Coordinates of C-alpha atoms and ligand atoms in Angstrom, one line a residue:
X1 CA -17.4 -4.4 -3.1
X2 CA -20.6 -6.4 -3.0
X3 CA -20.9 -8.5 0.1
X4 CA -23.3 -11.7 0.0
X5 CA -23.8 -14.8 2.1
X6 CA -24.8 -18.1 0.6
X7 CA -25.3 -21.5 1.9
X8 CA -22.9 -24.2 0.3
X9 CA -19.7 -26.0 0.1
X10 CA -16.7 -23.5 -0.5
X11 CA -14.7 -26.3 -2.6
X12 CA -17.5 -25.8 -5.3
X13 CA -17.5 -22.0 -5.3
X14 CA -17.2 -20.4 -8.8
X15 CA -14.8 -17.4 -7.8
X16 CA -11.4 -16.5 -8.3
X17 CA -10.0 -17.0 -4.7
X18 CA -11.2 -19.5 -2.1
X19 CA -10.0 -18.5 1.2
X20 CA -9.0 -21.5 3.5
X21 CA -9.3 -21.6 7.3
X22 CA -5.9 -23.0 7.7
X23 CA -3.9 -23.6 10.7
X24 CA -0.5 -22.1 11.4
X25 CA 1.2 -25.4 10.2
X26 CA -0.4 -25.1 6.7
X27 CA -0.4 -28.8 6.1
X28 CA -4.1 -29.3 6.1
X29 CA -6.3 -30.7 8.8
X30 CA -9.9 -31.1 9.4
X31 CA -13.0 -29.1 8.6
X32 CA -12.9 -26.7 5.6
X33 CA -9.0 -27.1 5.5
X34 CA -9.3 -30.8 4.8
X35 CA -12.2 -30.3 2.4
X36 CA -10.1 -27.7 0.3
X37 CA -7.1 -30.0 0.4
X38 CA -9.1 -33.0 -0.5
X39 CA -10.6 -31.2 -3.5
X40 CA -7.9 -29.0 -4.7
X41 CA -5.5 -32.2 -4.7
X42 CA -1.7 -32.9 -4.1
X43 CA -0.4 -29.6 -6.0
X44 CA -2.1 -27.3 -3.2
X45 CA -0.3 -29.4 -0.5
X46 CA 3.1 -29.2 -2.2
X47 CA 2.7 -25.4 -2.7
X48 CA 1.8 -25.1 1.0
X49 CA 4.9 -27.3 2.0
X50 CA 7.1 -24.9 -0.1
X51 CA 5.9 -21.8 1.5
X52 CA 5.9 -23.3 5.1
X53 CA 9.7 -23.9 4.4
X54 CA 10.2 -20.2 4.0
X55 CA 8.4 -19.1 7.2
X56 CA 9.9 -18.5 10.3
X57 CA 9.7 -21.7 12.5
X58 CA 7.5 -23.2 9.6
X59 CA 4.5 -21.5 10.9
X60 CA 2.0 -18.8 9.4
X61 CA 1.3 -16.2 12.2
X62 CA -2.5 -16.1 13.0
X63 CA -4.3 -13.4 11.3
X64 CA -1.9 -13.3 8.2
X65 CA -2.4 -14.9 4.7
X66 CA -0.6 -16.7 1.9
X67 CA -1.6 -17.7 -1.6
X68 CA -1.3 -20.8 -3.5
X69 CA -2.7 -22.0 -6.9
X70 CA -5.9 -23.9 -6.5
X71 CA -5.3 -27.3 -8.1
X72 CA -8.5 -29.1 -9.1
X73 CA -10.8 -26.6 -7.7
X74 CA -12.9 -24.2 -9.8
X75 CA -11.0 -21.2 -8.2
X76 CA -7.8 -20.0 -9.5
X77 CA -6.0 -19.5 -6.1
X78 CA -6.4 -20.5 -2.5
X79 CA -5.5 -17.8 0.2
X80 CA -4.6 -19.6 3.4
X81 CA -5.0 -17.7 6.6
X82 CA -4.9 -19.0 10.2
X83 CA -7.6 -17.8 12.5
X84 CA -7.2 -17.4 16.3
X85 CA -8.6 -20.0 18.8
X86 CA -11.5 -18.5 20.8
X87 CA -10.8 -17.3 24.2
X88 CA -13.1 -16.1 26.8
X89 CA -10.4 -14.4 28.7
X90 CA -8.6 -12.5 26.0
X91 CA -9.9 -10.5 23.0
X92 CA -8.6 -11.8 20.0
X93 CA -11.1 -10.1 17.6
X94 CA -8.4 -8.2 16.0
X95 CA -6.7 -11.3 14.8
X96 CA -9.9 -12.6 13.5
X97 CA -10.8 -9.5 11.6
X98 CA -7.0 -9.3 10.2
X99 CA -7.8 -12.9 8.6
X100 CA -10.3 -11.3 6.4
X101 CA -8.5 -8.1 5.7
X102 CA -5.2 -9.7 4.9
X103 CA -6.7 -12.4 2.8
X104 CA -8.5 -9.8 0.7
X105 CA -5.2 -7.9 0.5
X106 CA -3.5 -10.7 -0.9
X107 CA -6.4 -11.9 -3.1
X108 CA -6.5 -8.2 -4.5
X109 CA -2.7 -8.4 -5.0
X110 CA -3.5 -11.3 -7.5
X111 CA -5.9 -9.5 -9.4
X112 CA -8.9 -11.5 -8.1
X113 CA -12.3 -10.2 -8.7
X114 CA -14.4 -12.6 -6.6
X115 CA -13.6 -14.0 -3.2
X116 CA -15.2 -16.7 -1.3
X117 CA -14.5 -17.0 2.6
X118 CA -15.7 -19.7 5.0
X119 CA -16.7 -18.9 8.7
X120 CA -13.1 -18.7 9.9
X121 CA -12.5 -19.8 13.4
X122 CA -16.2 -20.8 13.8
X123 CA -15.6 -24.5 13.7
X124 CA -12.8 -26.4 15.7
X125 CA -11.4 -23.1 17.0
X126 CA -14.6 -22.6 18.8
X127 CA -15.6 -18.9 18.1
X128 CA -19.3 -18.2 18.7
X129 CA -21.0 -18.0 15.5
X130 CA -22.9 -14.7 15.8
X131 CA -19.7 -12.8 16.7
X132 CA -17.5 -14.6 14.1
X133 CA -20.0 -13.1 11.5
X134 CA -19.7 -9.7 12.8
X135 CA -15.9 -9.8 12.9
X136 CA -15.9 -11.2 9.4
X137 CA -18.0 -8.4 8.0
X138 CA -16.0 -5.9 9.8
X139 CA -12.7 -7.2 8.5
X140 CA -13.9 -7.4 4.9
X141 CA -15.2 -3.7 5.2
X142 CA -11.7 -2.6 6.6
X143 CA -9.9 -4.0 3.4
X144 CA -9.0 -1.3 0.7
X145 CA -9.1 -3.0 -2.8
X146 CA -8.6 -2.2 -6.4
X147 CA -9.8 -5.3 -8.1
X148 CA -12.0 -7.3 -5.9
X149 CA -15.7 -6.6 -6.7
X150 CA -17.4 -9.5 -4.9
X151 CA -16.9 -11.1 -1.6
X152 CA -19.2 -14.1 -1.0
X153 CA -19.5 -15.8 2.4
X154 CA -20.1 -19.5 1.9
X155 CA -21.6 -21.1 4.9
X156 CA -22.1 -24.8 5.5
X157 CA -25.2 -24.8 7.4
X158 CA -28.4 -22.7 8.1
X159 CA -27.6 -21.4 11.3
X160 CA -24.3 -20.0 9.9
X161 CA -26.0 -18.5 7.1
X162 CA -28.5 -16.7 9.3
X163 CA -25.5 -15.5 11.5
X164 CA -23.8 -13.8 8.5
X165 CA -27.2 -12.5 7.0
X166 CA -27.8 -10.8 10.3
X167 CA -24.4 -9.3 10.5
X168 CA -24.6 -8.2 6.8
Ligands
LIG201 P1 -11.6 -23.3 12.2 O1 -10.6 -24.3 12.7 O2 -11.2 -22.0 11.7 O3 -12.7 -23.2 13.4 P2 -13.2 -25.2 10.7 O4 -13.0 -25.7 9.3 O5 -13.4 -26.1 11.8 O6 -12.2 -24.0 11.0 O7 -14.7 -24.5 10.6 C1 -14.8 -23.3 10.1 C2 -16.2 -23.2 9.4 O8 -16.2 -23.9 8.2 C3 -17.3 -24.0 10.4 O9 -18.5 -23.1 10.3 C4 -17.7 -25.2 9.4 O10 -19.0 -25.7 9.6 C5 -17.3 -24.7 8.1 N1 -17.1 -25.6 6.9 C6 -16.7 -27.0 7.0 N2 -16.4 -27.5 5.7 C7 -17.0 -26.5 5.0 C8 -16.9 -26.5 3.5 N3 -16.8 -27.5 2.7 N4 -17.5 -25.3 2.8 C9 -17.9 -24.3 3.6 N5 -17.8 -24.0 4.9 C10 -17.2 -25.3 5.6

């Protein structure tokens, strides 16, 4: 797997799979989640609703991942994963790494060759950026894949890009 970091808007990424930093409720939200649903259109949300109906309590456990098609995005699929909320008292980094490992497992199962990730949990969920980048790279490297050849971290600003470049 080739890993690289670029600056950009993930909704425009030309890849097979875009990973969404969703929340357990799966029905959209702010940040990258809102941007992906706005750009992907109503089909993505409809598929999320259907997936949600099949989940215990209607919630996707943090650290797990599910796939929908990508609607109007250039990508073929969106893999939705719910990151952990940062805690200074509890080490939740295994859950954050799992978001990356599980998303890649799901993407690989679809036959994806290229996957774009945002900086999961580094926005509203408050994870310190430098460590979010370290956990992201570790989570990706822990994945065993057959099809995925490229993982692209698509970062929204220069600070995030610098953190991921340092982690790589
Ligand atoms: P979380 O709730 O997991 O913290 P957020 O969406 O709040 O997720 O933020 C995750 C990261 O995604 C932040 O670094 C934010 O700047 C970034 N982000 C927001 N919109 C986009 C986008 N369109 N493309 C790529 N990254 C984005």
